CSV table of C-alpha atoms in Angstrom, one decimal:
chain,number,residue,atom,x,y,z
A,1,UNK,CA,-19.3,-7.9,20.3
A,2,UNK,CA,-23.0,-6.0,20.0
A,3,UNK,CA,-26.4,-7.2,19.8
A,4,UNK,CA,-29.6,-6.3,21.0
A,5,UNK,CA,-31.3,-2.9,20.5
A,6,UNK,CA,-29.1,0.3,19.5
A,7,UNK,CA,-29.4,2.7,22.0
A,8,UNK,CA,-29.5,6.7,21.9
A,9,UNK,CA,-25.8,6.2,23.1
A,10,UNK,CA,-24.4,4.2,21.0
A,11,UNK,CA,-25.5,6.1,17.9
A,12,UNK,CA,-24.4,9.6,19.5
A,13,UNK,CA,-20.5,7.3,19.9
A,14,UNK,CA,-21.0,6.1,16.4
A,15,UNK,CA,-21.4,9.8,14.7
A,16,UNK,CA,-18.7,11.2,16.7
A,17,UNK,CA,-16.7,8.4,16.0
A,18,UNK,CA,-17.6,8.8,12.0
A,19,UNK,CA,-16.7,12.4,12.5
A,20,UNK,CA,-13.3,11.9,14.2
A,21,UNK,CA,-12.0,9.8,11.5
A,22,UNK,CA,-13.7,12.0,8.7
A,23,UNK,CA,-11.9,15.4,10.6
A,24,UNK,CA,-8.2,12.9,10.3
A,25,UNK,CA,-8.6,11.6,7.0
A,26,UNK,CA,-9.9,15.1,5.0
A,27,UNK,CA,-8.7,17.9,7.1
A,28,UNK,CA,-5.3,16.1,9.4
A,29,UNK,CA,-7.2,17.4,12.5
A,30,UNK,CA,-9.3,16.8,15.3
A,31,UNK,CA,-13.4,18.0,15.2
A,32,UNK,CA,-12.3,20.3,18.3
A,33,UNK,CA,-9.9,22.1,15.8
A,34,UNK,CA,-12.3,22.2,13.0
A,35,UNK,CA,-14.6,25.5,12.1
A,36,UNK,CA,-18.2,25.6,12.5
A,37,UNK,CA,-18.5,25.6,8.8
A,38,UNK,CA,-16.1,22.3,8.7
A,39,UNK,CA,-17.5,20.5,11.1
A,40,UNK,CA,-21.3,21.1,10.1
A,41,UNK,CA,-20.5,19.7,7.6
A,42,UNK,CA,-18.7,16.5,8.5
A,43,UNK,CA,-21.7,15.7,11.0
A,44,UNK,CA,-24.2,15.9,7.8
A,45,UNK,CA,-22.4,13.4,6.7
A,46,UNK,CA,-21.6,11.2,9.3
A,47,UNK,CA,-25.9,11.3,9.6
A,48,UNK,CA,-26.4,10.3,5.8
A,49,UNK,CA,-23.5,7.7,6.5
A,50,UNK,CA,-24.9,6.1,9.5
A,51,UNK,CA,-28.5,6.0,7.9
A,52,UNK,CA,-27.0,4.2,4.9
A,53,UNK,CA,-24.3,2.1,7.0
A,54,UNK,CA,-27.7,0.9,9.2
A,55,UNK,CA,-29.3,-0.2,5.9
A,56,UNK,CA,-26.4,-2.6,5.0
A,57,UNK,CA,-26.1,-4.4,8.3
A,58,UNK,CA,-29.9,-5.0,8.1
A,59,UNK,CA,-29.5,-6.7,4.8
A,60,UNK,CA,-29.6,-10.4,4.0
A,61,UNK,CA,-26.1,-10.4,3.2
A,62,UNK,CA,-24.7,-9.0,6.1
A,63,UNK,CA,-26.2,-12.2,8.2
A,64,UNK,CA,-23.5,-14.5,7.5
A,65,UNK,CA,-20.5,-11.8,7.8
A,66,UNK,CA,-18.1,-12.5,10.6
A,67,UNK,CA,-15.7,-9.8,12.2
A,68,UNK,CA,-12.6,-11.8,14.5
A,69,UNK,CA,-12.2,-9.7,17.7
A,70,UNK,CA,-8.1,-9.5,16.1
A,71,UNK,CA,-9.2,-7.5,13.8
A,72,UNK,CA,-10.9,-4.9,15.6
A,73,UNK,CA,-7.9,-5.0,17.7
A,74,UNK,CA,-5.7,-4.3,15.0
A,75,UNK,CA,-8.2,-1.3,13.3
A,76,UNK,CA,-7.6,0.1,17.1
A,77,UNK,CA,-4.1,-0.3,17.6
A,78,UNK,CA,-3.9,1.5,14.0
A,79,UNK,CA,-5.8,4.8,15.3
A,80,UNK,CA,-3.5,4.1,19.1
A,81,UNK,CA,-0.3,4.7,16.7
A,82,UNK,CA,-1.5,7.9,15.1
A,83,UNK,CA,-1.2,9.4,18.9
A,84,UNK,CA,2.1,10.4,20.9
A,85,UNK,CA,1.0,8.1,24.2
A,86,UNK,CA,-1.8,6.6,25.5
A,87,UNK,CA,-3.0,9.4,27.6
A,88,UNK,CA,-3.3,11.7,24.3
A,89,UNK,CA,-5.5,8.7,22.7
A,90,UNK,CA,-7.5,8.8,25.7
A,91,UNK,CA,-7.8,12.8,25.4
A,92,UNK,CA,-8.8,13.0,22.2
A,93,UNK,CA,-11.3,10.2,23.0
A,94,UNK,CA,-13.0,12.1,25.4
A,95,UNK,CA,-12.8,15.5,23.8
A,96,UNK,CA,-15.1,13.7,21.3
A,97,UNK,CA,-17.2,12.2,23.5
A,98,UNK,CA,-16.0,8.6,22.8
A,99,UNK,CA,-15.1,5.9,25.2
A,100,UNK,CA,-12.9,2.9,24.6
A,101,UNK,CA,-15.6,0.5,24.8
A,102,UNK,CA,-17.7,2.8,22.2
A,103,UNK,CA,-14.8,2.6,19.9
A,104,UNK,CA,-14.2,-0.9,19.4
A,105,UNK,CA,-18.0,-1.2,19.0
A,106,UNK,CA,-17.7,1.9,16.3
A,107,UNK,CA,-14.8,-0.6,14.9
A,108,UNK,CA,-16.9,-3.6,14.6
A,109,UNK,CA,-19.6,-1.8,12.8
A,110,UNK,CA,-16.8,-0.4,10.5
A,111,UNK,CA,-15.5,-3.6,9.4
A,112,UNK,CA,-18.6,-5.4,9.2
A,113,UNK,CA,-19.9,-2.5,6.7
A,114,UNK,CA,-16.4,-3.3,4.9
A,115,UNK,CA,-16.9,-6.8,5.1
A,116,UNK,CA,-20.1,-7.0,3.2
A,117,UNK,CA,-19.5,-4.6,0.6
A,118,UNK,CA,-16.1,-6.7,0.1
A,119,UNK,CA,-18.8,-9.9,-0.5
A,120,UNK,CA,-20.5,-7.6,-2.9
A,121,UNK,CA,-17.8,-6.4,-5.0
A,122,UNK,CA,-16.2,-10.3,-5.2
A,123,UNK,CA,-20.0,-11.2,-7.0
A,124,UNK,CA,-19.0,-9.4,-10.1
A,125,UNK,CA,-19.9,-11.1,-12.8
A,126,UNK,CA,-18.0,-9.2,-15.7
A,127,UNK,CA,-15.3,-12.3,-17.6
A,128,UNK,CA,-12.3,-9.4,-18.3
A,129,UNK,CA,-10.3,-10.6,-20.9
A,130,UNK,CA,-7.3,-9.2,-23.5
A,131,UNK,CA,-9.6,-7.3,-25.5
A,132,UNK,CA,-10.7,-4.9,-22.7
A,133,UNK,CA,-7.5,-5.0,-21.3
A,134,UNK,CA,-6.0,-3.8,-24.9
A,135,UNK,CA,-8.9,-1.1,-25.4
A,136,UNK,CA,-7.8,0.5,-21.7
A,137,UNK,CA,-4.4,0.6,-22.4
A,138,UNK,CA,-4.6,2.3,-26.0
A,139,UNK,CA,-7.0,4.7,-24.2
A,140,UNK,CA,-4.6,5.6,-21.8
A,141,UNK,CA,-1.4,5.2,-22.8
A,142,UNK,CA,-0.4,8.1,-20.8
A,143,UNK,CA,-0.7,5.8,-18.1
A,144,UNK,CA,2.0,3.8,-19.2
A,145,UNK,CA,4.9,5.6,-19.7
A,146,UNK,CA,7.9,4.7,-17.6
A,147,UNK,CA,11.5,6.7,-17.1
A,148,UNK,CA,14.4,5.3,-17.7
A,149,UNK,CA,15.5,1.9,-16.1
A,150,UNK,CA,17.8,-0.4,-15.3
A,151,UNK,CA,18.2,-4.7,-15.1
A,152,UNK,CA,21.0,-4.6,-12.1
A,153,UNK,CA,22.4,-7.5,-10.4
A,154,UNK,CA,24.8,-7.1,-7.0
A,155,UNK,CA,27.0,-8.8,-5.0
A,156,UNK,CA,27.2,-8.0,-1.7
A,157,UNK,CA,29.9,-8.4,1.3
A,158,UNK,CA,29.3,-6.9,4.9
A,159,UNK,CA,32.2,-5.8,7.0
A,160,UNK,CA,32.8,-6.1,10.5
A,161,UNK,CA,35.5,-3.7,12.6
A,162,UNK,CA,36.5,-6.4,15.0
A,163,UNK,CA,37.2,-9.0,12.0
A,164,UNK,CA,40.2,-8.6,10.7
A,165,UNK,CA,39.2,-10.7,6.8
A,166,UNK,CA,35.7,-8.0,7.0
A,167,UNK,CA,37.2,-4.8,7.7
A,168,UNK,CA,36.3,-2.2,5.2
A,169,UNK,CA,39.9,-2.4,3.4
A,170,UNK,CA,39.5,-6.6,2.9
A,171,UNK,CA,36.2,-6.4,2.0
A,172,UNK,CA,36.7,-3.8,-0.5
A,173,UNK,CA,40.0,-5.9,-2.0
A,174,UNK,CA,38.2,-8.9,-2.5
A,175,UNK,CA,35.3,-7.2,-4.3
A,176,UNK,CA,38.3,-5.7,-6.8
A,177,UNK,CA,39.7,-9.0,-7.4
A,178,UNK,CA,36.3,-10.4,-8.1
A,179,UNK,CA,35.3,-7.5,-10.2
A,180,UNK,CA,39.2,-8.2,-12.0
A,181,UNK,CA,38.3,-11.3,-13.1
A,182,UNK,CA,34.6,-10.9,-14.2
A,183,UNK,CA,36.0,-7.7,-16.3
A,184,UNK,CA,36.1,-9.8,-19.6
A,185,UNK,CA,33.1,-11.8,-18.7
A,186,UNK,CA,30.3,-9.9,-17.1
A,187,UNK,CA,28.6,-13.1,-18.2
A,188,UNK,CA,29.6,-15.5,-15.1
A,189,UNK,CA,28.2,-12.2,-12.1
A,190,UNK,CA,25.8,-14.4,-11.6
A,191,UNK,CA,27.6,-17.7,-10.6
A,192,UNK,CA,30.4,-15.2,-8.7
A,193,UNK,CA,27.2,-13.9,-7.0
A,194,UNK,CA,25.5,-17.1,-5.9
A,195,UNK,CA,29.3,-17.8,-4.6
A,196,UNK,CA,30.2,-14.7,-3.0
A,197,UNK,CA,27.1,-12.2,-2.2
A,198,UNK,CA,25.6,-11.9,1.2
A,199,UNK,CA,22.2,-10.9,0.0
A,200,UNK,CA,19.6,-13.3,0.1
A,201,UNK,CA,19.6,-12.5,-3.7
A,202,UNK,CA,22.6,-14.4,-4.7
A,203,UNK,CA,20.3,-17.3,-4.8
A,204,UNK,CA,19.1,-15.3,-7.9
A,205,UNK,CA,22.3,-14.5,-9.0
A,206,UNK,CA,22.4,-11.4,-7.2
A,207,UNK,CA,19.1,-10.3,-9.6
A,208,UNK,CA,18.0,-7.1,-7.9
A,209,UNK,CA,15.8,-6.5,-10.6
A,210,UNK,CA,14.7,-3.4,-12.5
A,211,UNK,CA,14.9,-0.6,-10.8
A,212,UNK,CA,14.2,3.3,-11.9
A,213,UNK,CA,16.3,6.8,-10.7
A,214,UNK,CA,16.1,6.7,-6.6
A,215,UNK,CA,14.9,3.4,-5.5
A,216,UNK,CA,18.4,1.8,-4.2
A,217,UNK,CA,20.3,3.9,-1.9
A,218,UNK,CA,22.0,7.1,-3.3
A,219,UNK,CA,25.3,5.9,-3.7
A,220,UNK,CA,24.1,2.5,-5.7
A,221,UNK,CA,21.5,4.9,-7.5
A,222,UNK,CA,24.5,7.2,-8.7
A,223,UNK,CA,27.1,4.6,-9.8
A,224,UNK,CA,24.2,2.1,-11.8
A,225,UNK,CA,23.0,5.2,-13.7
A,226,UNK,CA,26.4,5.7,-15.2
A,227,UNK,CA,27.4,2.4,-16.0
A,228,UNK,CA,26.8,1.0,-19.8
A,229,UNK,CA,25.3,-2.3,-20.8
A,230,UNK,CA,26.8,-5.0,-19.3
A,231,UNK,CA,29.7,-2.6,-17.3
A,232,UNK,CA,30.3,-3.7,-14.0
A,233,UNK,CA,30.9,-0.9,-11.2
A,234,UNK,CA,33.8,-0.7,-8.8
A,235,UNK,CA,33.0,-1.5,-5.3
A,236,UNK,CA,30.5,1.1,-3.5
A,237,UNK,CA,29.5,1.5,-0.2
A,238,UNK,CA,26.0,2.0,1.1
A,239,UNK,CA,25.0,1.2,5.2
A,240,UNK,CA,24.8,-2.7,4.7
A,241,UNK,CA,28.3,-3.2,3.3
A,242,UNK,CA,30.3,-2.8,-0.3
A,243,UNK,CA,28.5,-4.2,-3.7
A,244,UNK,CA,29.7,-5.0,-7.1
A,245,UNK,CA,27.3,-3.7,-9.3
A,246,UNK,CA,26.0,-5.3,-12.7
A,247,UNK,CA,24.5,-3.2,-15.0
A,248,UNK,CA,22.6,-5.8,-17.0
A,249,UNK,CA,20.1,-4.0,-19.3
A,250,UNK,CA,19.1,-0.4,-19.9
A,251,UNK,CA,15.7,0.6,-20.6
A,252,UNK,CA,15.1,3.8,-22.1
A,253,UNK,CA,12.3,5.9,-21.2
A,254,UNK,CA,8.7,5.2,-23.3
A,255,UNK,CA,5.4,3.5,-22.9
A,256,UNK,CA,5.8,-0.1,-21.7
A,257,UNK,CA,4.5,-2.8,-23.5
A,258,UNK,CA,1.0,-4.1,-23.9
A,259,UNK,CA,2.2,-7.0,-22.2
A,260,UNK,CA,4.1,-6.0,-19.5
A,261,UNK,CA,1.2,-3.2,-18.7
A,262,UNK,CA,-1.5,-6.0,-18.8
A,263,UNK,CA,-1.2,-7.1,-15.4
A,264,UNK,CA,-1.8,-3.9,-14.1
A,265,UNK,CA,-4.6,-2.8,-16.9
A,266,UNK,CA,-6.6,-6.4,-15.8
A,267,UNK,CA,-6.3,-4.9,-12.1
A,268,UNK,CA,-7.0,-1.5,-12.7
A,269,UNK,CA,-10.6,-3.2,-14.2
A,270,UNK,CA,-11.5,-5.6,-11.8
A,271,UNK,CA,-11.3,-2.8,-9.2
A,272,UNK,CA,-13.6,-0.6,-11.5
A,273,UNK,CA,-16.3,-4.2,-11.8
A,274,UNK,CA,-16.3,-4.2,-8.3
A,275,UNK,CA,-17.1,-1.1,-7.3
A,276,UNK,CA,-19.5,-0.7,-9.9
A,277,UNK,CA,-21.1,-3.8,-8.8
A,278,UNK,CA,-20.7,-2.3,-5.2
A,279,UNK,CA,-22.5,1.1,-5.9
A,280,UNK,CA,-25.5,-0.8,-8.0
A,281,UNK,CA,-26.3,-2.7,-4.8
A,282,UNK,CA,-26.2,0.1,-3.0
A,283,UNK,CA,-28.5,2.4,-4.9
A,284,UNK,CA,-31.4,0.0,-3.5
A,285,UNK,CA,-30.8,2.0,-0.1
A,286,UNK,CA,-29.6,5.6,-0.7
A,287,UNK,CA,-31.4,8.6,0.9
A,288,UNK,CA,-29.4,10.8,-1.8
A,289,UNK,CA,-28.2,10.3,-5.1
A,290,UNK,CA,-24.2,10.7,-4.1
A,291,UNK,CA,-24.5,8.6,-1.1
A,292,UNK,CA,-23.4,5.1,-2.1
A,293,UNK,CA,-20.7,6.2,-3.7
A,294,UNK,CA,-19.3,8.4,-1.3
A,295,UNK,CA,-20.0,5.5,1.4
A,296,UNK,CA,-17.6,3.3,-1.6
A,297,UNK,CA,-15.4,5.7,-1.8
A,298,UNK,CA,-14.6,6.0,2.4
A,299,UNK,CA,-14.7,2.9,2.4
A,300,UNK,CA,-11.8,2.0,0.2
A,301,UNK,CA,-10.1,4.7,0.8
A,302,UNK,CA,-9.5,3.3,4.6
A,303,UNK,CA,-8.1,0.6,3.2
């Protein structure tokens, strides 16, 4: 994409570029909208970015990082879909004093910044293991704390006006008779489900999974969170058809387990190693003390 000598040009596209997507990600606006105050400030930093930015690309580690021409072209489409049409894009574009070709160089700088602090961070050397884990979670157990849940399984049937076994009336009679003879044994939803659902979950037995207040669709949500242990609900209509639902096991509110939070407590530290390992490796180029972590920060915040 570039080579050869930076010119005056290019870096005058690069800090506009920096401050557009600074002005979008802090403020929702474009620079033209910002005040003087606002904007002053984002072009400080687009300077102290850019300085720092130029440091990384000249380093030995950026020599071996490769950026695929589909991915600039996705990070472009990605800031085409923030815009009504393609003639706004353009407008904006040139209100800032940015060009399409200047962009998709501004891209390819981006991503190759990303790129190497990405190598950086995977070079963490830190073994985690249960100990830390069990430290973080007793440290934050606030963290943890869950609201009530639910285990459900379904079984789904879709209807069809023009069919005269899938109209809303035969669809909702089957599910009765079904529900009828799974009344004293709740334990056999699963086999009726593999049978019967339409969901690509009856190969799990119609295991939805558990699911807190307001994840399945209102008229699931209210029905599951009146059911009791093992109760199985009358037929209910959402937009893809009628379900039987299955209320398999209720979890009361509380702190989750050690071991179910450890997943999240092992990722929750490997993000911290990395960044840590990130903003050491950094410090050998900062112009101000904040700078690499604020560059970090962007950065993974783009993401």
């Amino acid at each position: 994409m570039m080579n050869g000598e930076v010119t005056t040009s290019y870096i005058t596209s690069e800090l506009a570029y920096l401050v557009l997507r600074d002005a979008f990600n802090r403020y929702q606006k474009s620079p033209t909208e910002l005040s003087t105050n606002q904007l002053a400030e984002l072009e400080a930093q687009a300077r102290t970015r850019y300085e720092l930015e130029t440091q990384v690309l000249a380093s030995p580690e950026a020599n071996e990082v490769v950026v695929a021409d589909s991915q600039v072209e996705s990070a472009l489409a990605e800031i085409q879909s923030y815009y009504s049409d393609e003639g706004a894009f353009q407008q904006d574009l040139r209100n800032n004093g940015i060009n399409s070709d200047s962009l998709q160089q501004c891209l390819y700088r981006e991503l190759r910044v990303e790129s190497v602090l990405d190598k950086i961070g995977a070079q963490a050397t830190t073994q985690l293991n249960e100990v830390d884990a069990k430290i973080y979670y007793y440290m934050h157990l606030e963290q943890f704390y869950q609201s009530e849940t639910r285990t459900v399984r379904h079984i789904l049937m879709t209807t069809q006006a023009d069919s005269a076994d899938k109209t809303r009336r035969a669809v909702r009679t089957r599910l009765k008779h079904i529900a009828a003879r799974l009344h004293h044994k709740p334990s056999r939803f699963a086999a009726q489900a593999e049978k019967y659902s339409e969901c690509v979950t009856a190969a799990e037995g119609g295991l939805i999974g558990r699911v807190p207040r307001g994840q399945l669709y209102l008229t699931l949500d209210e029905v599951l969170f009146t059911l009791e242990a093992n109760q199985i609900s009358k037929p209910v209509e959402s937009p893809l058809g009628f379900h039987l639902l299955l209320c398999e096991t209720i979890h009361p509110p509380g702190i989750m387990d050690f071991e179910e939070a450890q997943p999240r407590i092992l990722e929750i530290l490997a993000k911290r190693y990395r960044r840590l390992r990130q903003k050491n490796w950094l410090s050998q180029f900062q112009t101000r003390p904040t700078s690499s972590e604020e560059l970090i920060a962007s950065l993974m915040d783009s993401k």
